[in-house]
Coordinates of C-alpha atoms in Angstrom, one line a residue:
Chain A
X1 CA -36.0 50.6 19.5
X2 CA -36.7 51.7 22.6
X3 CA -38.2 50.5 26.3
X4 CA -41.8 51.9 28.0
X5 CA -41.7 52.6 31.6
X6 CA -44.7 53.6 33.1
X7 CA -44.7 55.2 36.4
X8 CA -47.4 55.2 39.0
X9 CA -50.5 55.9 36.1
X10 CA -53.7 56.5 37.7
X11 CA -57.1 57.1 35.2
X12 CA -59.6 58.7 36.8
X13 CA -62.9 58.7 34.2
X14 CA -65.3 61.0 37.4
X15 CA -65.2 58.5 40.7
X16 CA -64.8 56.0 38.5
X17 CA -60.9 54.9 38.9
X18 CA -60.1 53.4 35.9
X19 CA -56.4 52.6 36.7
X20 CA -54.9 52.7 40.6
X21 CA -51.4 53.7 40.7
X22 CA -50.3 51.1 37.3
X23 CA -46.4 50.8 37.5
X24 CA -44.7 49.0 34.1
X25 CA -41.0 48.3 33.0
X26 CA -41.2 46.9 29.5
X27 CA -37.8 46.1 28.1
X28 CA -36.2 46.5 25.3
X29 CA -37.6 44.4 21.9
X30 CA -40.0 42.3 24.6
X31 CA -43.7 41.0 24.4
X32 CA -45.9 42.3 27.1
X33 CA -49.1 41.1 27.2
X34 CA -51.6 43.0 29.0
X35 CA -54.3 40.1 30.7
X36 CA -57.9 40.5 32.3
X37 CA -61.6 40.6 32.5
X38 CA -63.2 43.7 30.6
X39 CA -63.6 46.2 32.4
X40 CA -60.0 46.0 34.2
X41 CA -58.2 49.0 32.7
X42 CA -56.4 47.1 30.5
X43 CA -58.2 49.1 27.2
X44 CA -57.3 52.6 29.4
X45 CA -53.9 51.2 29.6
X46 CA -53.1 50.4 26.1
X47 CA -53.9 54.0 25.5
X48 CA -53.0 55.7 28.4
X49 CA -49.2 54.9 26.2
X50 CA -50.6 55.4 22.6
X51 CA -51.6 59.0 24.1
X52 CA -55.8 58.5 23.1
X53 CA -56.2 59.3 27.1
X54 CA -54.3 61.4 29.1
X55 CA -53.7 60.4 32.7
X56 CA -54.6 61.2 36.2
X57 CA -51.5 61.0 37.7
X58 CA -48.1 59.9 36.5
X59 CA -45.5 59.1 33.8
X60 CA -44.7 57.3 30.3
X61 CA -41.3 56.7 28.9
X62 CA -40.4 55.2 26.2
X63 CA -36.7 54.6 25.0
X64 CA -36.0 57.6 28.1
X65 CA -37.9 59.7 26.7
X66 CA -40.8 61.7 28.9
X67 CA -44.0 60.8 26.4
X68 CA -47.0 62.4 29.1
X69 CA -47.7 65.1 27.8
X70 CA -47.4 64.2 24.0
X71 CA -49.9 63.6 21.4
X72 CA -50.1 60.4 19.1
X73 CA -47.9 61.3 16.0
X74 CA -45.3 62.5 19.1
X75 CA -44.6 58.7 20.5
X76 CA -43.6 57.7 17.2
X77 CA -45.4 54.7 18.1
X78 CA -47.9 52.3 16.3
X79 CA -51.6 50.8 16.7
X80 CA -53.4 48.4 15.4
X81 CA -56.9 48.2 16.5
X82 CA -59.4 46.1 17.4
X83 CA -61.9 46.3 15.1
X84 CA -59.1 47.0 12.6
X85 CA -59.7 51.3 11.8
X86 CA -58.2 50.2 8.1
X87 CA -59.4 53.4 5.7
X88 CA -62.3 52.4 4.3
X89 CA -61.9 55.4 1.4
X90 CA -57.9 53.9 0.4
X91 CA -56.5 51.2 -1.1
X92 CA -54.9 48.7 1.0
X93 CA -51.2 49.8 -0.2
X94 CA -52.8 53.3 0.6
X95 CA -53.6 52.0 3.9
X96 CA -51.1 50.0 4.6
X97 CA -48.2 53.8 3.0
X98 CA -50.2 55.4 5.5
X99 CA -47.2 56.5 8.0
X100 CA -44.1 56.7 5.5
X101 CA -46.6 59.4 3.1
X102 CA -47.1 61.0 6.8
X103 CA -43.5 60.8 7.5
X104 CA -42.9 62.2 4.5
X105 CA -41.1 59.2 2.2
X106 CA -39.5 59.3 0.0
X107 CA -42.0 57.6 -3.4
X108 CA -39.4 55.1 -3.2
X109 CA -38.8 53.8 0.4
X110 CA -42.3 54.2 0.3
X111 CA -43.1 50.9 -2.4
X112 CA -40.4 49.1 -0.8
X113 CA -41.0 49.0 2.6
X114 CA -45.0 48.7 1.5
X115 CA -44.2 45.6 -0.4
X116 CA -41.9 44.6 2.7
X117 CA -44.5 44.5 4.8
X118 CA -47.2 43.6 2.9
X119 CA -44.9 40.5 1.8
X120 CA -44.7 39.6 5.9
X121 CA -48.6 39.4 5.9
X122 CA -49.5 38.5 2.3
X123 CA -51.0 40.5 1.6
X124 CA -48.9 41.3 -1.9
X125 CA -51.7 39.9 -3.9
X126 CA -54.2 42.3 -3.3
X127 CA -52.6 45.8 -2.6
X128 CA -54.9 47.3 -4.8
X129 CA -58.2 46.3 -3.5
X130 CA -60.5 48.7 -1.1
X131 CA -60.6 46.5 2.0
X132 CA -64.5 46.1 1.5
X133 CA -63.8 43.1 -0.3
X134 CA -61.8 41.7 2.0
X135 CA -62.0 39.4 5.1
X136 CA -61.9 39.3 8.6
X137 CA -58.9 38.4 8.7
X138 CA -57.1 40.2 5.5
X139 CA -58.6 43.1 6.9
X140 CA -56.4 42.5 10.4
X141 CA -52.8 42.0 9.1
X142 CA -53.6 45.4 6.8
X143 CA -53.9 47.2 9.9
X144 CA -50.8 44.7 11.2
X145 CA -48.8 45.2 7.7
X146 CA -49.8 49.1 8.1
X147 CA -48.3 49.2 11.7
X148 CA -45.2 47.3 10.7
X149 CA -44.5 48.9 8.1
X150 CA -43.3 51.9 9.7
X151 CA -41.3 50.8 11.2
X152 CA -42.0 51.3 14.9
X153 CA -40.4 51.5 18.7
X154 CA -43.2 50.6 20.2
X155 CA -46.5 48.7 18.6
X156 CA -49.4 48.8 20.6
X157 CA -51.9 45.8 19.4
X158 CA -55.7 46.0 21.2
X159 CA -57.4 43.1 21.3
X160 CA -56.2 43.0 17.3
X161 CA -57.7 39.2 17.3
X162 CA -60.7 39.6 18.4
X163 CA -62.8 40.4 16.2
X164 CA -62.0 37.0 14.1
X165 CA -63.9 33.5 13.8
X166 CA -62.0 30.9 16.7
X167 CA -59.9 29.1 13.2
X168 CA -58.4 31.4 11.7
X169 CA -57.1 33.6 15.1
X170 CA -55.6 30.5 15.7
X171 CA -53.4 30.7 12.8
X172 CA -53.3 34.6 12.6
X173 CA -52.3 34.3 16.4
X174 CA -48.9 31.5 15.0
X175 CA -48.0 34.5 12.1
X176 CA -48.4 37.4 14.4
X177 CA -45.8 35.6 17.1
X178 CA -43.0 34.8 13.7
X179 CA -43.8 38.0 12.7
X180 CA -42.9 40.4 15.7
X181 CA -40.1 37.4 16.3
X182 CA -38.5 38.4 13.4
X183 CA -39.3 42.4 13.9
X184 CA -38.1 42.5 17.3
X185 CA -40.4 45.3 18.2
X186 CA -41.6 46.1 21.6
X187 CA -44.7 45.3 21.6
X188 CA -47.9 45.8 24.2
X189 CA -50.2 43.7 23.4
X190 CA -54.7 43.8 25.2
X191 CA -56.1 40.9 25.4
X192 CA -58.7 39.3 27.5
X193 CA -57.6 35.8 25.6
X194 CA -54.8 34.2 28.4
X195 CA -54.6 31.7 25.2
X196 CA -53.8 34.6 23.3
X197 CA -51.7 35.8 26.2
X198 CA -49.9 32.3 27.2
X199 CA -49.1 31.0 23.0
X200 CA -47.6 35.2 22.4
X201 CA -46.0 36.8 25.3
X202 CA -42.6 36.9 27.2
X203 CA -44.1 38.3 30.0
X204 CA -47.5 39.5 30.9
X205 CA -48.8 40.9 33.6
X206 CA -52.4 39.6 34.5
X207 CA -55.0 43.1 35.5
X208 CA -57.7 43.0 37.4
X209 CA -60.3 46.4 38.9
X210 CA -57.5 48.9 37.7
X211 CA -54.2 46.7 39.0
X212 CA -51.9 44.9 37.8
X213 CA -52.2 41.4 40.2
X214 CA -48.9 40.2 38.8
X215 CA -46.1 40.3 36.1
X216 CA -44.7 37.4 35.3
X217 CA -43.8 35.1 32.6
X218 CA -46.6 33.0 30.9
X219 CA -45.4 29.6 32.9
X220 CA -44.9 31.9 36.5
X221 CA -48.3 33.7 36.2
X222 CA -50.1 29.4 35.4
X223 CA -47.7 27.8 38.3
X224 CA -47.4 31.2 40.9
X225 CA -50.3 33.2 40.5
X226 CA -49.6 35.7 42.8
X227 CA -53.4 36.0 43.7
X228 CA -56.5 34.0 44.1
X229 CA -58.0 36.6 41.1
X230 CA -55.0 35.5 39.1
X231 CA -55.3 31.8 39.4
X232 CA -58.5 31.4 39.0
X233 CA -58.6 33.5 35.7
X234 CA -55.6 31.9 33.9
X235 CA -55.9 28.3 33.0
X236 CA -58.5 26.3 31.7
X237 CA -60.4 24.6 33.8
X238 CA -59.3 27.5 36.7
X239 CA -57.1 26.5 39.7
X240 CA -59.3 24.9 42.3
X241 CA -60.4 26.8 45.6
X242 CA -60.8 25.1 48.7
X243 CA -61.7 26.5 51.9
X244 CA -59.3 24.6 54.1
X245 CA -57.9 25.7 58.2
X246 CA -54.4 26.1 59.0
X247 CA -53.2 24.8 62.5
X248 CA -49.8 24.9 63.8
X249 CA -48.6 24.4 59.9
X250 CA -50.6 21.5 60.0
X251 CA -54.2 21.4 56.6
X252 CA -56.5 18.1 56.7
X253 CA -58.7 17.2 54.5
X254 CA -60.6 14.6 54.1
X255 CA -57.9 11.4 56.6
X256 CA -54.8 13.5 55.3
X257 CA -51.8 16.2 56.2
X258 CA -50.5 19.1 54.0
X259 CA -47.8 20.2 55.4
X260 CA -48.6 24.2 55.1
X261 CA -47.5 27.7 55.0
X262 CA -47.4 29.8 58.0
X263 CA -49.0 32.8 59.3
X264 CA -52.6 32.4 58.6
X265 CA -55.2 30.1 59.2
X266 CA -58.0 30.6 57.6
X267 CA -56.0 29.7 53.8
X268 CA -57.6 28.2 50.6
X269 CA -55.5 25.8 49.0
X270 CA -55.1 26.3 45.2
X271 CA -54.6 23.4 43.0
X272 CA -54.5 22.8 39.7
X273 CA -57.0 20.4 37.2
X274 CA -54.4 19.7 35.8
X275 CA -51.5 19.2 39.4
X276 CA -54.1 16.5 40.6
X277 CA -53.8 12.8 40.0
X278 CA -56.2 10.8 41.2
X279 CA -54.1 8.2 43.3
X280 CA -54.1 4.5 43.0
X281 CA -53.9 3.2 47.0
X282 CA -56.7 5.1 47.8
X283 CA -55.2 7.3 49.6
X284 CA -55.2 11.0 49.4
X285 CA -57.4 14.4 49.4
X286 CA -61.1 12.6 49.3
X287 CA -62.5 13.9 45.3
X288 CA -66.8 12.6 45.0
X289 CA -67.1 13.0 41.4
X290 CA -70.5 14.2 40.1
X291 CA -69.8 14.7 36.8
X292 CA -67.5 13.0 34.3
X293 CA -67.0 14.6 30.3
X294 CA -65.0 12.8 28.5
X295 CA -63.2 16.0 25.9
X296 CA -61.0 13.7 23.3
X297 CA -57.4 14.8 24.8
X298 CA -58.0 14.2 28.9
X299 CA -61.3 14.4 31.1
X300 CA -62.7 16.8 32.6
X301 CA -63.7 15.1 36.1
X302 CA -66.9 18.3 38.0
X303 CA -67.0 17.4 41.8
X304 CA -66.8 17.9 45.4
X305 CA -63.8 18.2 47.3
X306 CA -65.1 19.1 51.1
X307 CA -67.7 20.0 50.3
X308 CA -66.7 22.6 47.5
X309 CA -66.7 22.8 43.8
X310 CA -63.5 21.5 42.1
X311 CA -62.7 20.3 38.4
X312 CA -60.0 18.3 37.8
X313 CA -58.5 16.8 34.4
X314 CA -57.5 13.1 34.7
X315 CA -55.4 11.3 31.5
X316 CA -58.0 10.6 29.2
X317 CA -57.5 6.2 29.6
X318 CA -59.1 6.0 33.5
X319 CA -62.7 4.4 33.8
X320 CA -64.1 7.0 36.3
X321 CA -67.9 7.1 36.9
X322 CA -70.7 9.3 37.8
X323 CA -70.5 8.9 42.0
X324 CA -67.8 7.5 42.5
X325 CA -64.4 9.1 45.1
X326 CA -61.7 8.9 44.2
X327 CA -58.2 10.3 46.0
X328 CA -56.2 12.9 44.2
X329 CA -52.4 13.0 44.8
X330 CA -50.5 16.8 43.9
X331 CA -47.2 17.3 44.0
X332 CA -46.8 20.4 46.9
X333 CA -45.0 22.5 45.2
X334 CA -47.3 22.9 43.3
X335 CA -49.4 23.7 44.7
X336 CA -50.4 27.3 45.9
X337 CA -52.3 28.9 49.9
X338 CA -53.7 31.7 49.6
X339 CA -54.5 33.6 52.6
X340 CA -58.3 34.2 52.3
X341 CA -58.3 36.9 54.3
X342 CA -55.8 39.3 51.6
X343 CA -56.2 36.8 48.7
X344 CA -53.6 36.3 48.1
X345 CA -50.5 33.9 47.5
X346 CA -48.7 33.2 51.1
X347 CA -45.6 31.2 52.1
X348 CA -44.1 31.6 48.5
X349 CA -40.3 33.2 48.6
Chain B
X1 CA -78.4 54.9 5.2
X2 CA -75.2 53.6 3.9
X3 CA -74.7 50.5 5.7
X4 CA -77.2 49.8 3.6
X5 CA -77.6 50.6 0.6
X6 CA -73.3 49.4 1.0
X7 CA -74.4 45.8 0.9
X8 CA -77.1 46.0 -1.6
X9 CA -74.9 45.6 -4.2
X10 CA -73.5 42.1 -2.1
X11 CA -76.0 40.4 -0.8
X12 CA -79.6 42.3 -2.5
X13 CA -78.9 42.4 -6.0
X14 CA -78.6 38.3 -6.7
X15 CA -81.8 37.6 -4.8
X16 CA -83.8 40.6 -6.7
X17 CA -83.6 38.1 -9.3
X18 CA -85.4 35.7 -7.8
X19 CA -88.2 37.6 -6.0
X20 CA -91.6 35.2 -6.9
X21 CA -93.6 37.0 -9.8
X22 CA -96.0 38.8 -8.2
X23 CA -93.8 40.4 -5.4
X24 CA -91.7 41.7 -8.6
X25 CA -94.8 42.8 -10.3
X26 CA -95.4 45.2 -7.4
X27 CA -91.5 46.2 -6.9
X28 CA -92.6 47.5 -10.6
X29 CA -95.7 48.2 -10.2
X30 CA -94.3 51.0 -7.2
X31 CA -92.4 52.8 -8.4
X32 CA -93.6 52.6 -11.9
X33 CA -96.5 54.6 -9.6
X34 CA -93.9 56.5 -7.9
X35 CA -92.2 57.2 -10.7
X36 CA -95.2 58.5 -12.7
X37 CA -96.1 61.1 -9.5
X38 CA -93.5 62.7 -9.7
X39 CA -92.7 62.8 -13.1
X40 CA -95.0 63.7 -15.3
X41 CA -96.5 66.9 -12.8
X42 CA -92.9 67.6 -14.9
X43 CA -93.6 66.5 -18.5
X44 CA -96.5 69.1 -18.4
X45 CA -94.8 71.8 -16.0
X46 CA -91.9 70.6 -19.0
X47 CA -94.5 70.7 -23.0
X48 CA -96.5 74.2 -20.7
X49 CA -93.2 75.5 -21.3
X50 CA -91.7 74.8 -24.5
X51 CA -94.9 74.2 -25.9
X52 CA -96.1 77.8 -26.1
X53 CA -99.1 80.3 -26.1
X54 CA -100.8 77.4 -28.3
X55 CA -99.7 74.4 -26.7
X56 CA -100.9 75.3 -23.2
X57 CA -104.2 75.9 -24.6
X58 CA -105.1 73.4 -26.6
X59 CA -107.7 71.0 -25.2
X60 CA -107.4 67.3 -25.5
X61 CA -103.6 68.1 -24.9
X62 CA -102.0 66.3 -26.1
X63 CA -99.8 64.3 -24.7
X64 CA -96.4 63.5 -27.1
X65 CA -94.6 67.2 -27.4
X66 CA -96.2 68.9 -30.8
X67 CA -94.5 72.5 -32.5
X68 CA -92.3 72.6 -29.5
X69 CA -89.7 76.0 -29.5
X70 CA -88.0 77.0 -27.1
X71 CA -88.9 80.8 -27.9
X72 CA -91.0 80.7 -25.3
X73 CA -88.7 79.8 -22.3
X74 CA -86.2 82.8 -24.5
X75 CA -89.0 85.2 -24.8
X76 CA -89.5 84.3 -20.3
X77 CA -86.2 85.3 -19.9
X78 CA -86.0 88.1 -21.6
X79 CA -88.7 89.4 -19.6
X80 CA -87.0 92.6 -17.9
X81 CA -84.8 91.6 -14.3
X82 CA -85.7 87.9 -14.4
X83 CA -82.4 86.9 -15.4
X84 CA -81.0 88.6 -12.6
X85 CA -83.1 87.0 -10.6
X86 CA -82.0 84.2 -11.3
X87 CA -78.5 84.5 -10.4
X88 CA -79.6 86.3 -7.5
X89 CA -80.7 82.9 -6.5
X90 CA -78.3 80.9 -7.1
X91 CA -76.0 83.5 -5.7
X92 CA -78.8 83.1 -2.7
X93 CA -78.6 79.9 -2.3
X94 CA -74.6 78.9 -3.8
X95 CA -74.2 80.5 0.4
X96 CA -76.3 79.0 2.5
X97 CA -75.1 75.9 1.2
X98 CA -71.1 77.0 1.8
X99 CA -72.3 78.8 4.7
X100 CA -74.4 75.7 5.6
X101 CA -71.6 73.7 5.3
X102 CA -68.6 75.6 6.9
X103 CA -71.0 76.4 10.3
X104 CA -73.4 73.7 10.2
X105 CA -70.5 70.5 10.4
X106 CA -68.1 71.8 12.7
X107 CA -71.1 72.5 15.0
X108 CA -71.9 68.6 14.1
X109 CA -68.5 67.1 14.3
X110 CA -68.5 68.9 17.8
X111 CA -71.7 67.1 18.2
X112 CA -70.7 64.1 17.9
X113 CA -66.9 63.2 19.3
X114 CA -67.2 66.0 21.6
X115 CA -69.6 65.1 25.3
X116 CA -69.3 68.1 26.9
X117 CA -71.7 70.1 29.6
X118 CA -75.0 71.9 27.6
X119 CA -75.2 69.4 25.8
X120 CA -78.1 68.7 25.2
X121 CA -79.7 71.7 26.0
X122 CA -77.7 73.0 23.2
X123 CA -79.2 70.5 20.3
X124 CA -82.4 71.5 21.2
X125 CA -81.3 74.5 21.2
X126 CA -79.7 74.2 17.3
X127 CA -83.8 74.0 16.9
X128 CA -85.2 75.8 18.7
X129 CA -84.2 78.2 16.2
X130 CA -86.8 76.6 13.3
X131 CA -89.7 77.9 16.1
X132 CA -89.5 81.0 15.9
X133 CA -92.1 81.8 12.8
X134 CA -89.8 84.3 10.1
X135 CA -93.4 86.6 9.4
X136 CA -93.1 87.7 13.2
X137 CA -89.2 88.2 12.8
X138 CA -89.2 90.1 9.8
X139 CA -90.3 93.1 10.5
X140 CA -86.5 93.3 12.5
X141 CA -85.1 91.8 10.7
X142 CA -86.0 94.5 7.6
X143 CA -85.3 97.4 9.9
X144 CA -81.4 96.0 11.0
X145 CA -81.0 94.9 7.6
X146 CA -81.7 98.4 5.9
X147 CA -79.2 99.8 8.9
X148 CA -76.3 97.1 8.4
X149 CA -76.7 97.4 4.6
X150 CA -77.4 94.0 4.1
X151 CA -81.4 94.7 2.5
X152 CA -82.1 94.1 -0.3
X153 CA -78.8 91.6 -2.1
X154 CA -78.9 88.5 -2.5
X155 CA -76.2 88.2 0.6
X156 CA -78.6 89.1 2.9
X157 CA -81.4 86.7 1.9
X158 CA -78.5 84.3 1.3
X159 CA -78.0 84.7 6.0
X160 CA -81.3 83.9 6.6
X161 CA -81.5 81.0 4.8
X162 CA -78.2 79.8 6.4
X163 CA -80.4 80.8 9.9
X164 CA -83.0 78.3 8.3
X165 CA -80.7 75.6 6.4
X166 CA -78.3 75.4 9.7
X167 CA -80.5 73.6 12.4
X168 CA -80.5 70.8 10.1
X169 CA -77.1 70.6 8.5
X170 CA -76.2 70.6 12.4
X171 CA -78.0 67.3 13.2
X172 CA -77.4 66.0 10.2
X173 CA -74.1 65.8 9.6
X174 CA -73.7 65.3 13.8
X175 CA -75.0 61.2 13.0
X176 CA -72.8 61.9 9.3
X177 CA -70.3 62.0 12.1
X178 CA -71.5 59.6 14.9
X179 CA -71.0 56.5 11.7
X180 CA -67.9 57.0 11.5
X181 CA -65.8 55.1 14.1
X182 CA -63.8 56.9 15.8
X183 CA -61.4 54.3 15.9
X184 CA -60.6 55.7 11.6
X185 CA -59.8 59.0 13.1
X186 CA -57.7 57.7 16.3
X187 CA -55.7 55.4 14.1
X188 CA -55.4 58.5 11.9
X189 CA -53.2 60.3 14.9
X190 CA -50.9 57.4 15.9
X191 CA -49.6 57.0 12.4
X192 CA -48.8 61.1 12.2
X193 CA -52.0 63.3 11.9
X194 CA -52.3 65.7 13.3
X195 CA -56.1 65.9 14.6
X196 CA -56.9 68.5 11.6
X197 CA -55.4 65.7 9.2
X198 CA -57.3 63.3 10.8
X199 CA -60.4 65.1 9.6
X200 CA -58.9 66.1 5.5
X201 CA -57.8 63.1 5.3
X202 CA -60.1 60.5 6.8
X203 CA -63.4 61.3 8.0
X204 CA -64.2 65.0 5.0
X205 CA -63.2 61.4 2.6
X206 CA -65.5 59.2 4.0
X207 CA -68.2 62.0 4.9
X208 CA -68.9 63.2 2.1
X209 CA -71.9 61.7 0.8
X210 CA -73.6 63.0 3.8
X211 CA -72.3 66.1 3.3
X212 CA -73.5 66.3 -1.2
X213 CA -76.9 65.4 0.7
X214 CA -77.1 68.4 4.2
X215 CA -76.0 69.9 0.9
X216 CA -78.6 69.5 -1.2
X217 CA -80.4 70.1 1.0
X218 CA -79.7 73.7 2.1
X219 CA -79.1 74.3 -2.2
X220 CA -83.3 73.5 -1.9
X221 CA -84.5 75.1 1.0
X222 CA -82.5 78.6 0.1
X223 CA -83.8 78.3 -3.8
X224 CA -87.6 77.4 -2.7
X225 CA -88.0 79.8 0.1
X226 CA -89.6 83.1 -1.1
X227 CA -91.1 84.4 1.9
X228 CA -88.3 85.9 3.6
X229 CA -87.3 86.3 0.1
X230 CA -89.5 87.9 -1.1
X231 CA -89.7 90.8 2.4
X232 CA -85.7 91.0 2.7
X233 CA -85.5 92.5 -0.9
X234 CA -86.7 94.9 -3.8
X235 CA -84.9 94.3 -5.9
X236 CA -82.7 92.3 -5.6
X237 CA -85.2 89.9 -6.1
X238 CA -85.1 86.2 -6.2
X239 CA -86.2 84.0 -8.8
X240 CA -89.1 82.3 -6.2
X241 CA -89.6 86.5 -5.6
X242 CA -90.0 87.8 -8.3
X243 CA -91.8 85.0 -10.3
X244 CA -94.7 85.0 -7.4
X245 CA -94.9 88.9 -7.9
X246 CA -94.5 89.5 -12.0
X247 CA -96.5 85.8 -12.7
X248 CA -99.7 86.7 -11.6
X249 CA -99.9 88.9 -13.4
X250 CA -98.1 87.0 -16.7
X251 CA -99.7 84.2 -19.4
X252 CA -100.2 81.0 -18.8
X253 CA -97.0 79.9 -20.9
X254 CA -94.5 82.6 -19.1
X255 CA -96.5 80.5 -15.9
X256 CA -95.2 77.3 -16.9
X257 CA -91.8 78.7 -18.4
X258 CA -91.8 81.0 -14.6
X259 CA -92.7 76.6 -12.9
X260 CA -90.5 74.9 -15.0
X261 CA -86.8 77.0 -14.5
X262 CA -88.1 76.7 -10.8
X263 CA -87.7 73.4 -11.0
X264 CA -84.5 72.4 -13.1
X265 CA -82.0 74.2 -11.1
X266 CA -83.0 72.2 -7.6
X267 CA -83.4 68.7 -10.3
X268 CA -80.3 69.5 -12.2
X269 CA -77.8 69.8 -8.3
X270 CA -79.1 66.4 -7.1
X271 CA -78.5 64.9 -10.1
X272 CA -75.2 66.5 -10.3
X273 CA -74.1 65.2 -6.5
X274 CA -75.9 61.9 -6.6
X275 CA -73.3 60.0 -7.1
X276 CA -72.4 61.2 -3.4
X277 CA -75.6 60.5 -1.8
X278 CA -74.4 56.9 -2.4
X279 CA -71.8 54.7 -0.5
X280 CA -69.0 55.7 -2.4
X281 CA -66.4 53.0 -0.9
X282 CA -68.7 50.6 0.4
X283 CA -69.4 52.0 3.8
X284 CA -68.9 55.2 5.3
X285 CA -69.8 53.3 8.9
X286 CA -69.8 49.9 10.1

């Protein structure tokens, strides 16, 4: 078991800066997801931790040992690749045993550990098959089993579920969480899928443009985004941002006023679609409904607040028609205030 | 090449049975024509080689072999120098295979895996070696070979043949290695391999089919090459060079025997490594 310290890591590809001074501490046994859109540097960061890429500046420390200059094999970690990278010329057994064989484990040891990993991932019934005969989901299991078989101190996963179809992804996600919880391995998990990150991770590091925008538990990230990007990236529908003007600590929208944090004038009010409730008495933020989409579990309303696009989630039983104007109420503590100039949240302790 | 083959058993095979009869007919006619195109000349050469003097001149020719004997073949092999030339050919072709793979595969690997300054120029340069006609190089080469002491040795011939085969070896292996996902190697590194171990344990087994094809290519180039072999040797000729010299003054059935012996090793070699021409493990590139 080991903790990971990423200390001011910078990575340049020619003139393009893929990582700008990234620092992150992952506790022993913790599951951290690196979440962000493609091109945000999350995979680059993972590959630097693995030793597959060399950082331009900064250090990577695993378990108190500076591994910055070490080759991948000397870092004592295991990795699951996006396209599985299960060796096609070896049986499932040999694939899972690969890391153990490289460690020169005894035959009995190899057999025991492979069988345990295989049982954990439910691949014990096709240990003697070749990967070509397996489905994508089964190959992914083999890749995870191969990583777990070496009982790594650190497990790195690079979008391991992105090549699976939606149903299988859901199933694997649940299973992965159970398996990793049991193994207690320090895990860094790269994904662009927020539901994966929210569901799996103890903490999420949201990355954008080569920087970490915010680190926190899934609920923190969801409820109190630190930047406009995080609010817009996390959540479905994404957080609504309504441009407002703050005068003397007060914001006027329609016929109501809201207290806002002081410090700047041009602000954006971040409002989650799920946090808005439709006020029965008709007083609140005016919302002009343009489209109503019944999603089964909820109604998705698309419309505008003060002429700005917004998406609101309403209970499935509500009777709202397109073209109507409704009033929205929201718990002030669940509102996010963003400084328009910096894009960062303000007024938060 | 390898991907399409790998999928054939899964999807292609069942469909072949369902082909409409007209298409099936066309397919089989095509196959038969193609086979005939290749096999019939070989067959006649073989008939001529084993039929002896009478068989060669008999007219009309009989399709079926009659009074075959290995006697003409043995006689041919007993001609002074033929056996020696055969051995020289094997040595030269074998060395050409070894050199082209040993030099070409690392070059191909470097081209496939690393980006370096002048990569495209290098790739072009590799091909440019073929731009110099051998005829022009022959005389200076002969002089320097005599000086170094490589003249009239199968080893010297194999060096020239390697030059001929190397560009293709480098470029074919390049595309071969590009077809093997980098992740396989990276996974191997992460799980405890050095670069070299990862190559041997993961890349090499996957590359074997393509390397076998490259080997065939080098072998055939060397085996069939006449010009350089004729110029760079006097007594230690390779079979092609030797036959070129003696066949013009030999009876017809000897020529057939010579032709047959020229054909057979290439065919046998291809037959021996044919297994590796198909992706044995189902995929070589994803």
